[in-house]
PDB file of N, CA and C in Angstrom:
ATOM      1  N   MET A   1      19.848  -4.864 -14.449  1.00 54.00           N
ATOM      2  CA  MET A   1      19.037  -3.560 -14.233  1.00 54.00           C
ATOM      3  C   MET A   1      17.715  -3.823 -14.287  1.00 54.00           C
ATOM      4  N   ALA A   2      16.926  -3.376 -13.825  1.00 69.00           N
ATOM      5  CA  ALA A   2      15.414  -3.488 -13.657  1.00 69.00           C
ATOM      6  C   ALA A   2      14.988  -3.112 -15.113  1.00 69.00           C
ATOM      7  N   ARG A   3      13.744  -3.880 -15.636  1.00 84.00           N
ATOM      8  CA  ARG A   3      13.356  -3.437 -16.897  1.00 84.00           C
ATOM      9  C   ARG A   3      12.003  -2.281 -16.954  1.00 84.00           C
ATOM     10  N   HIS A   4      11.564  -2.060 -15.489  1.00 82.00           N
ATOM     11  CA  HIS A   4      10.751  -0.803 -15.573  1.00 82.00           C
ATOM     12  C   HIS A   4      11.705   0.250 -14.551  1.00 82.00           C
ATOM     13  N   PRO A   5      11.447   1.749 -14.702  1.00 83.00           N
ATOM     14  CA  PRO A   5      12.062   2.562 -13.821  1.00 83.00           C
ATOM     15  C   PRO A   5      11.150   2.760 -12.535  1.00 83.00           C
ATOM     16  N   PRO A   6      11.979   3.005 -11.429  1.00 78.00           N
ATOM     17  CA  PRO A   6      11.139   3.015 -10.382  1.00 78.00           C
ATOM     18  C   PRO A   6       9.765   3.979 -10.156  1.00 78.00           C
ATOM     19  N   LEU A   7      10.028   4.670 -10.911  1.00 81.00           N
ATOM     20  CA  LEU A   7       8.294   5.842 -10.875  1.00 81.00           C
ATOM     21  C   LEU A   7       7.339   4.974 -11.696  1.00 81.00           C
ATOM     22  N   LYS A   8       7.793   4.174 -12.582  1.00 87.00           N
ATOM     23  CA  LYS A   8       6.763   3.469 -13.324  1.00 87.00           C
ATOM     24  C   LYS A   8       6.234   2.107 -12.314  1.00 87.00           C
ATOM     25  N   ARG A   9       7.166   1.611 -11.498  1.00 85.00           N
ATOM     26  CA  ARG A   9       6.999   0.621 -10.677  1.00 85.00           C
ATOM     27  C   ARG A   9       5.913   1.326  -9.585  1.00 85.00           C
ATOM     28  N   ALA A  10       6.126   2.348  -9.015  1.00 85.00           N
ATOM     29  CA  ALA A  10       5.538   2.896  -8.120  1.00 85.00           C
ATOM     30  C   ALA A  10       4.058   3.198  -8.417  1.00 85.00           C
ATOM     31  N   ARG A  11       3.932   3.572  -9.698  1.00 89.00           N
ATOM     32  CA  ARG A  11       2.625   3.816 -10.373  1.00 89.00           C
ATOM     33  C   ARG A  11       2.081   2.567 -10.276  1.00 89.00           C
ATOM     34  N   VAL A  12       2.263   1.574 -10.601  1.00 91.00           N
ATOM     35  CA  VAL A  12       1.622   0.164 -10.607  1.00 91.00           C
ATOM     36  C   VAL A  12       1.210   0.102  -9.021  1.00 91.00           C
ATOM     37  N   MET A  13       2.214   0.291  -8.088  1.00 91.00           N
ATOM     38  CA  MET A  13       1.811  -0.164  -6.506  1.00 91.00           C
ATOM     39  C   MET A  13       0.691   0.911  -6.163  1.00 91.00           C
ATOM     40  N   PHE A  14       0.716   2.248  -6.184  1.00 92.00           N
ATOM     41  CA  PHE A  14      -0.368   3.177  -6.207  1.00 92.00           C
ATOM     42  C   PHE A  14      -1.710   2.475  -6.601  1.00 92.00           C
ATOM     43  N   LYS A  15      -1.548   2.136  -8.000  1.00 95.00           N
ATOM     44  CA  LYS A  15      -2.809   1.868  -8.235  1.00 95.00           C
ATOM     45  C   LYS A  15      -3.565   0.496  -7.651  1.00 95.00           C
ATOM     46  N   PHE A  16      -2.561  -0.456  -7.601  1.00 96.00           N
ATOM     47  CA  PHE A  16      -3.029  -1.543  -6.522  1.00 96.00           C
ATOM     48  C   PHE A  16      -3.374  -0.985  -5.341  1.00 96.00           C
ATOM     49  N   LYS A  17      -3.026  -0.057  -4.808  1.00 95.00           N
ATOM     50  CA  LYS A  17      -3.467   0.360  -3.454  1.00 95.00           C
ATOM     51  C   LYS A  17      -4.877   1.000  -3.622  1.00 95.00           C
ATOM     52  N   GLN A  18      -5.015   1.465  -4.881  1.00 96.00           N
ATOM     53  CA  GLN A  18      -6.268   2.403  -4.916  1.00 96.00           C
ATOM     54  C   GLN A  18      -7.159   1.265  -5.126  1.00 96.00           C
ATOM     55  N   LEU A  19      -6.942   0.075  -6.018  1.00 97.00           N
ATOM     56  CA  LEU A  19      -8.281  -0.816  -6.298  1.00 97.00           C
ATOM     57  C   LEU A  19      -8.445  -1.846  -4.909  1.00 97.00           C
ATOM     58  N   LEU A  20      -7.324  -1.906  -3.793  1.00 97.00           N
ATOM     59  CA  LEU A  20      -7.548  -2.535  -2.512  1.00 97.00           C
ATOM     60  C   LEU A  20      -8.623  -1.551  -1.640  1.00 97.00           C
ATOM     61  N   GLU A  21      -8.176  -0.225  -1.959  1.00 97.00           N
ATOM     62  CA  GLU A  21      -9.371   0.616  -1.308  1.00 97.00           C
ATOM     63  C   GLU A  21     -10.821   0.596  -1.620  1.00 97.00           C
ATOM     64  N   THR A  22     -10.762   0.790  -3.141  1.00 97.00           N
ATOM     65  CA  THR A  22     -11.925   0.728  -3.934  1.00 97.00           C
ATOM     66  C   THR A  22     -12.865  -0.655  -3.499  1.00 97.00           C
ATOM     67  N   HIS A  23     -12.019  -1.666  -3.516  1.00 98.00           N
ATOM     68  CA  HIS A  23     -12.662  -3.104  -3.427  1.00 98.00           C
ATOM     69  C   HIS A  23     -12.813  -3.687  -1.817  1.00 98.00           C
ATOM     70  N   ALA A  24     -12.447  -2.534  -0.551  1.00 97.00           N
ATOM     71  CA  ALA A  24     -12.214  -3.081   0.640  1.00 97.00           C
ATOM     72  C   ALA A  24     -13.364  -3.874   1.213  1.00 97.00           C
ATOM     73  N   ASN A  25     -14.502  -3.728   0.876  1.00 97.00           N
ATOM     74  CA  ASN A  25     -15.768  -4.416   1.277  1.00 97.00           C
ATOM     75  C   ASN A  25     -15.560  -5.839   0.951  1.00 97.00           C
ATOM     76  N   GLU A  26     -15.507  -5.749  -0.472  1.00 97.00           N
ATOM     77  CA  GLU A  26     -15.480  -7.217  -0.829  1.00 97.00           C
ATOM     78  C   GLU A  26     -14.528  -8.198  -0.337  1.00 97.00           C
ATOM     79  N   ILE A  27     -13.170  -7.538  -0.447  1.00 97.00           N
ATOM     80  CA  ILE A  27     -11.866  -8.116   0.214  1.00 97.00           C
ATOM     81  C   ILE A  27     -12.151  -8.661   1.312  1.00 97.00           C
ATOM     82  N   CYS A  28     -12.775  -7.886   2.345  1.00 97.00           N
ATOM     83  CA  CYS A  28     -12.976  -8.163   4.049  1.00 97.00           C
ATOM     84  C   CYS A  28     -13.940  -9.314   3.849  1.00 97.00           C
ATOM     85  N   ALA A  29     -15.153  -9.364   3.028  1.00 97.00           N
ATOM     86  CA  ALA A  29     -15.822 -10.154   3.015  1.00 97.00           C
ATOM     87  C   ALA A  29     -15.310 -11.616   2.854  1.00 97.00           C
ATOM     88  N   LEU A  30     -14.276 -11.554   1.848  1.00 96.00           N
ATOM     89  CA  LEU A  30     -13.754 -12.815   1.140  1.00 96.00           C
ATOM     90  C   LEU A  30     -12.692 -13.426   2.617  1.00 96.00           C
ATOM     91  N   ILE A  31     -11.893 -12.503   3.318  1.00 95.00           N
ATOM     92  CA  ILE A  31     -11.067 -12.633   4.549  1.00 95.00           C
ATOM     93  C   ILE A  31     -12.164 -13.525   5.361  1.00 95.00           C
ATOM     94  N   THR A  32     -12.945 -12.625   5.566  1.00 96.00           N
ATOM     95  CA  THR A  32     -14.052 -13.187   6.847  1.00 96.00           C
ATOM     96  C   THR A  32     -14.575 -14.934   6.466  1.00 96.00           C
ATOM     97  N   ASP A  33     -15.043 -15.015   4.930  1.00 96.00           N
ATOM     98  CA  ASP A  33     -15.329 -16.189   4.586  1.00 96.00           C
ATOM     99  C   ASP A  33     -14.307 -17.218   4.807  1.00 96.00           C
ATOM    100  N   GLU A  34     -13.145 -16.941   4.136  1.00 95.00           N
ATOM    101  CA  GLU A  34     -12.379 -18.049   3.953  1.00 95.00           C
ATOM    102  C   GLU A  34     -11.155 -18.038   5.020  1.00 95.00           C
ATOM    103  N   HIS A  35     -11.058 -17.397   5.640  1.00 92.00           N
ATOM    104  CA  HIS A  35     -10.472 -17.575   7.192  1.00 92.00           C
ATOM    105  C   HIS A  35     -11.207 -17.390   8.492  1.00 92.00           C
ATOM    106  N   GLY A  36     -12.412 -17.328   8.219  1.00 92.00           N
ATOM    107  CA  GLY A  36     -13.269 -17.271   9.734  1.00 92.00           C
ATOM    108  C   GLY A  36     -13.053 -16.079  10.619  1.00 92.00           C
ATOM    109  N   LYS A  37     -12.425 -14.927  10.324  1.00 92.00           N
ATOM    110  CA  LYS A  37     -12.255 -13.909  10.944  1.00 92.00           C
ATOM    111  C   LYS A  37     -13.497 -13.104  10.915  1.00 92.00           C
ATOM    112  N   VAL A  38     -13.470 -12.230  12.293  1.00 96.00           N
ATOM    113  CA  VAL A  38     -14.657 -11.296  12.219  1.00 96.00           C
ATOM    114  C   VAL A  38     -14.340 -10.419  11.292  1.00 96.00           C
ATOM    115  N   LEU A  39     -15.439  -9.191  11.090  1.00 96.00           N
ATOM    116  CA  LEU A  39     -15.162  -8.323  10.103  1.00 96.00           C
ATOM    117  C   LEU A  39     -14.038  -7.309  10.462  1.00 96.00           C
ATOM    118  N   SER A  40     -13.981  -6.962  11.645  1.00 96.00           N
ATOM    119  CA  SER A  40     -13.306  -5.996  12.248  1.00 96.00           C
ATOM    120  C   SER A  40     -11.828  -6.381  12.000  1.00 96.00           C
ATOM    121  N   ASP A  41     -11.469  -7.590  12.367  1.00 96.00           N
ATOM    122  CA  ASP A  41     -10.255  -8.178  12.117  1.00 96.00           C
ATOM    123  C   ASP A  41      -9.847  -8.055  10.693  1.00 96.00           C
ATOM    124  N   ALA A  42     -10.593  -8.669   9.733  1.00 96.00           N
ATOM    125  CA  ALA A  42     -10.550  -8.708   8.542  1.00 96.00           C
ATOM    126  C   ALA A  42     -10.059  -7.187   7.929  1.00 96.00           C
ATOM    127  N   MET A  43     -10.947  -6.197   8.562  1.00 97.00           N
ATOM    128  CA  MET A  43     -10.488  -4.744   8.150  1.00 97.00           C
ATOM    129  C   MET A  43      -9.511  -4.177   8.488  1.00 97.00           C
ATOM    130  N   GLY A  44      -9.027  -4.595   9.771  1.00 96.00           N
ATOM    131  CA  GLY A  44      -7.646  -4.280  10.254  1.00 96.00           C
ATOM    132  C   GLY A  44      -6.479  -4.910   9.573  1.00 96.00           C
ATOM    133  N   GLU A  45      -6.544  -5.988   9.169  1.00 95.00           N
ATOM    134  CA  GLU A  45      -5.734  -6.930   8.375  1.00 95.00           C
ATOM    135  C   GLU A  45      -5.707  -5.958   6.709  1.00 95.00           C
ATOM    136  N   LEU A  46      -6.493  -5.778   6.460  1.00 97.00           N
ATOM    137  CA  LEU A  46      -6.573  -5.189   5.092  1.00 97.00           C
ATOM    138  C   LEU A  46      -6.140  -3.856   4.941  1.00 97.00           C
ATOM    139  N   GLN A  47      -6.162  -2.859   6.152  1.00 97.00           N
ATOM    140  CA  GLN A  47      -5.644  -1.696   6.365  1.00 97.00           C
ATOM    141  C   GLN A  47      -4.188  -1.694   6.469  1.00 97.00           C
ATOM    142  N   ARG A  48      -3.650  -2.910   7.175  1.00 97.00           N
ATOM    143  CA  ARG A  48      -2.091  -3.015   7.303  1.00 97.00           C
ATOM    144  C   ARG A  48      -1.966  -3.191   6.099  1.00 97.00           C
ATOM    145  N   GLY A  49      -2.491  -4.160   5.253  1.00 96.00           N
ATOM    146  CA  GLY A  49      -1.795  -4.792   4.003  1.00 96.00           C
ATOM    147  C   GLY A  49      -1.931  -3.520   2.938  1.00 96.00           C
ATOM    148  N   ILE A  50      -2.701  -2.415   3.086  1.00 96.00           N
ATOM    149  CA  ILE A  50      -2.714  -1.342   2.390  1.00 96.00           C
ATOM    150  C   ILE A  50      -1.659  -0.055   2.627  1.00 96.00           C
ATOM    151  N   GLU A  51      -1.123  -0.233   4.177  1.00 94.00           N
ATOM    152  CA  GLU A  51      -0.260   0.476   4.532  1.00 94.00           C
ATOM    153  C   GLU A  51       1.175  -0.005   4.041  1.00 94.00           C
ATOM    154  N   ASN A  52       1.155  -1.138   3.794  1.00 93.00           N
ATOM    155  CA  ASN A  52       2.414  -1.848   3.362  1.00 93.00           C
ATOM    156  C   ASN A  52       2.705  -1.710   1.864  1.00 93.00           C
ATOM    157  N   VAL A  53       1.382  -1.383   1.131  1.00 93.00           N
ATOM    158  CA  VAL A  53       1.741  -0.975  -0.304  1.00 93.00           C
ATOM    159  C   VAL A  53       2.136   0.122  -0.436  1.00 93.00           C
ATOM    160  N   GLU A  54       1.425   0.827   0.580  1.00 90.00           N
ATOM    161  CA  GLU A  54       1.591   2.132   0.350  1.00 90.00           C
ATOM    162  C   GLU A  54       3.160   2.818   0.603  1.00 90.00           C
ATOM    163  N   TYR A  55       3.778   2.290   1.708  1.00 89.00           N
ATOM    164  CA  TYR A  55       5.365   2.135   1.762  1.00 89.00           C
ATOM    165  C   TYR A  55       6.089   1.585   0.837  1.00 89.00           C
ATOM    166  N   ALA A  56       5.530   0.904   0.168  1.00 85.00           N
ATOM    167  CA  ALA A  56       6.511   0.022  -0.831  1.00 85.00           C
ATOM    168  C   ALA A  56       6.108   0.793  -1.937  1.00 85.00           C
ATOM    169  N   ALA A  57       5.188   1.922  -2.329  1.00 84.00           N
ATOM    170  CA  ALA A  57       4.784   2.576  -3.373  1.00 84.00           C
ATOM    171  C   ALA A  57       6.071   3.868  -3.246  1.00 84.00           C
ATOM    172  N   GLY A  58       6.138   4.187  -1.872  1.00 82.00           N
ATOM    173  CA  GLY A  58       6.944   5.080  -1.827  1.00 82.00           C
ATOM    174  C   GLY A  58       8.828   4.801  -1.939  1.00 82.00           C
ATOM    175  N   ALA A  59       8.834   3.620  -2.158  1.00 70.00           N
ATOM    176  CA  ALA A  59      10.416   3.343  -1.983  1.00 70.00           C
ATOM    177  C   ALA A  59      11.576   3.991  -2.833  1.00 70.00           C
ATOM    178  N   PRO A  60      10.825   4.315  -4.571  1.00 65.00           N
ATOM    179  CA  PRO A  60      11.637   5.196  -5.178  1.00 65.00           C
ATOM    180  C   PRO A  60      12.102   6.414  -4.846  1.00 65.00           C
ATOM    181  N   GLU A  61      11.306   7.008  -3.904  1.00 66.00           N
ATOM    182  CA  GLU A  61      11.683   8.326  -3.434  1.00 66.00           C
ATOM    183  C   GLU A  61      13.088   8.098  -2.236  1.00 66.00           C
ATOM    184  N   LEU A  62      12.872   6.787  -1.495  1.00 65.00           N
ATOM    185  CA  LEU A  62      13.992   6.569  -0.580  1.00 65.00           C
ATOM    186  C   LEU A  62      15.031   6.200  -1.319  1.00 65.00           C
ATOM    187  N   LEU A  63      14.988   5.328  -2.921  1.00 62.00           N
ATOM    188  CA  LEU A  63      16.040   5.094  -3.510  1.00 62.00           C
ATOM    189  C   LEU A  63      16.805   6.258  -3.897  1.00 62.00           C
ATOM    190  N   ARG A  64      16.095   7.252  -3.972  1.00 65.00           N
ATOM    191  CA  ARG A  64      16.684   8.535  -4.575  1.00 65.00           C
ATOM    192  C   ARG A  64      17.423   9.395  -3.454  1.00 65.00           C
ATOM    193  N   GLY A  65      17.232   8.744  -2.346  1.00 64.00           N
ATOM    194  CA  GLY A  65      17.656   9.291  -1.193  1.00 64.00           C
ATOM    195  C   GLY A  65      16.923  10.637  -0.522  1.00 64.00           C
ATOM    196  N   ASN A  66      15.743  10.664  -1.116  1.00 58.00           N
ATOM    197  CA  ASN A  66      14.792  11.901  -0.571  1.00 58.00           C
ATOM    198  C   ASN A  66      13.730  11.088   0.538  1.00 58.00           C
ATOM    199  N   SER A  67      13.792  12.007   1.613  1.00 57.00           N
ATOM    200  CA  SER A  67      13.026  11.533   2.839  1.00 57.00           C
ATOM    201  C   SER A  67      12.166  12.429   3.219  1.00 57.00           C
ATOM    202  N   PRO A  68      11.152  12.342   3.907  1.00 57.00           N
ATOM    203  CA  PRO A  68      10.315  13.612   4.357  1.00 57.00           C
ATOM    204  C   PRO A  68      11.371  14.383   5.623  1.00 57.00           C
ATOM    205  N   ARG A  69      11.250  15.768   5.489  1.00 58.00           N
ATOM    206  CA  ARG A  69      11.878  16.382   6.794  1.00 58.00           C
ATOM    207  C   ARG A  69      11.145  15.949   7.955  1.00 58.00           C
ATOM    208  N   MET A  70      12.101  16.055   8.955  1.00 53.00           N
ATOM    209  CA  MET A  70      11.746  15.816  10.249  1.00 53.00           C
ATOM    210  C   MET A  70      11.718  17.120  11.080  1.00 53.00           C
ATOM    211  N   SER A  71      11.456  17.568  11.889  1.00 54.00           N
ATOM    212  CA  SER A  71      11.508  18.670  12.862  1.00 54.00           C
ATOM    213  C   SER A  71      11.335  18.276  14.213  1.00 54.00           C
ATOM    214  N   ALA A  72      12.275  18.644  15.120  1.00 55.00           N
ATOM    215  CA  ALA A  72      11.865  18.418  16.408  1.00 55.00           C
ATOM    216  C   ALA A  72      12.144  19.627  17.050  1.00 55.00           C
ATOM    217  N   ARG A  73      11.328  19.535  18.323  1.00 58.00           N
ATOM    218  CA  ARG A  73      11.300  20.773  19.099  1.00 58.00           C
ATOM    219  C   ARG A  73      11.675  20.366  20.329  1.00 58.00           C
ATOM    220  N   ASP A  74      12.336  21.221  20.915  1.00 49.00           N
ATOM    221  CA  ASP A  74      13.342  20.849  22.319  1.00 49.00           C
ATOM    222  C   ASP A  74      12.239  21.492  23.321  1.00 49.00           C
TER     223      ASP A  74
END
């Protein structure tokens, strides 16, 4: 069994996401310096990372069987 409940882990992930967003300019500058990417590529890479963290933070809802309701129109 996990040492921490899913909700607590999700809160940590959302805090991580918030920190990534808060320090986005600094992180993108580091990506540019260390990997030689242009700034727009670094920004896109960071955004994809943030989206992955956001998805992972929502995992507890998926584990409980909750999923967003989808509606389709004919």
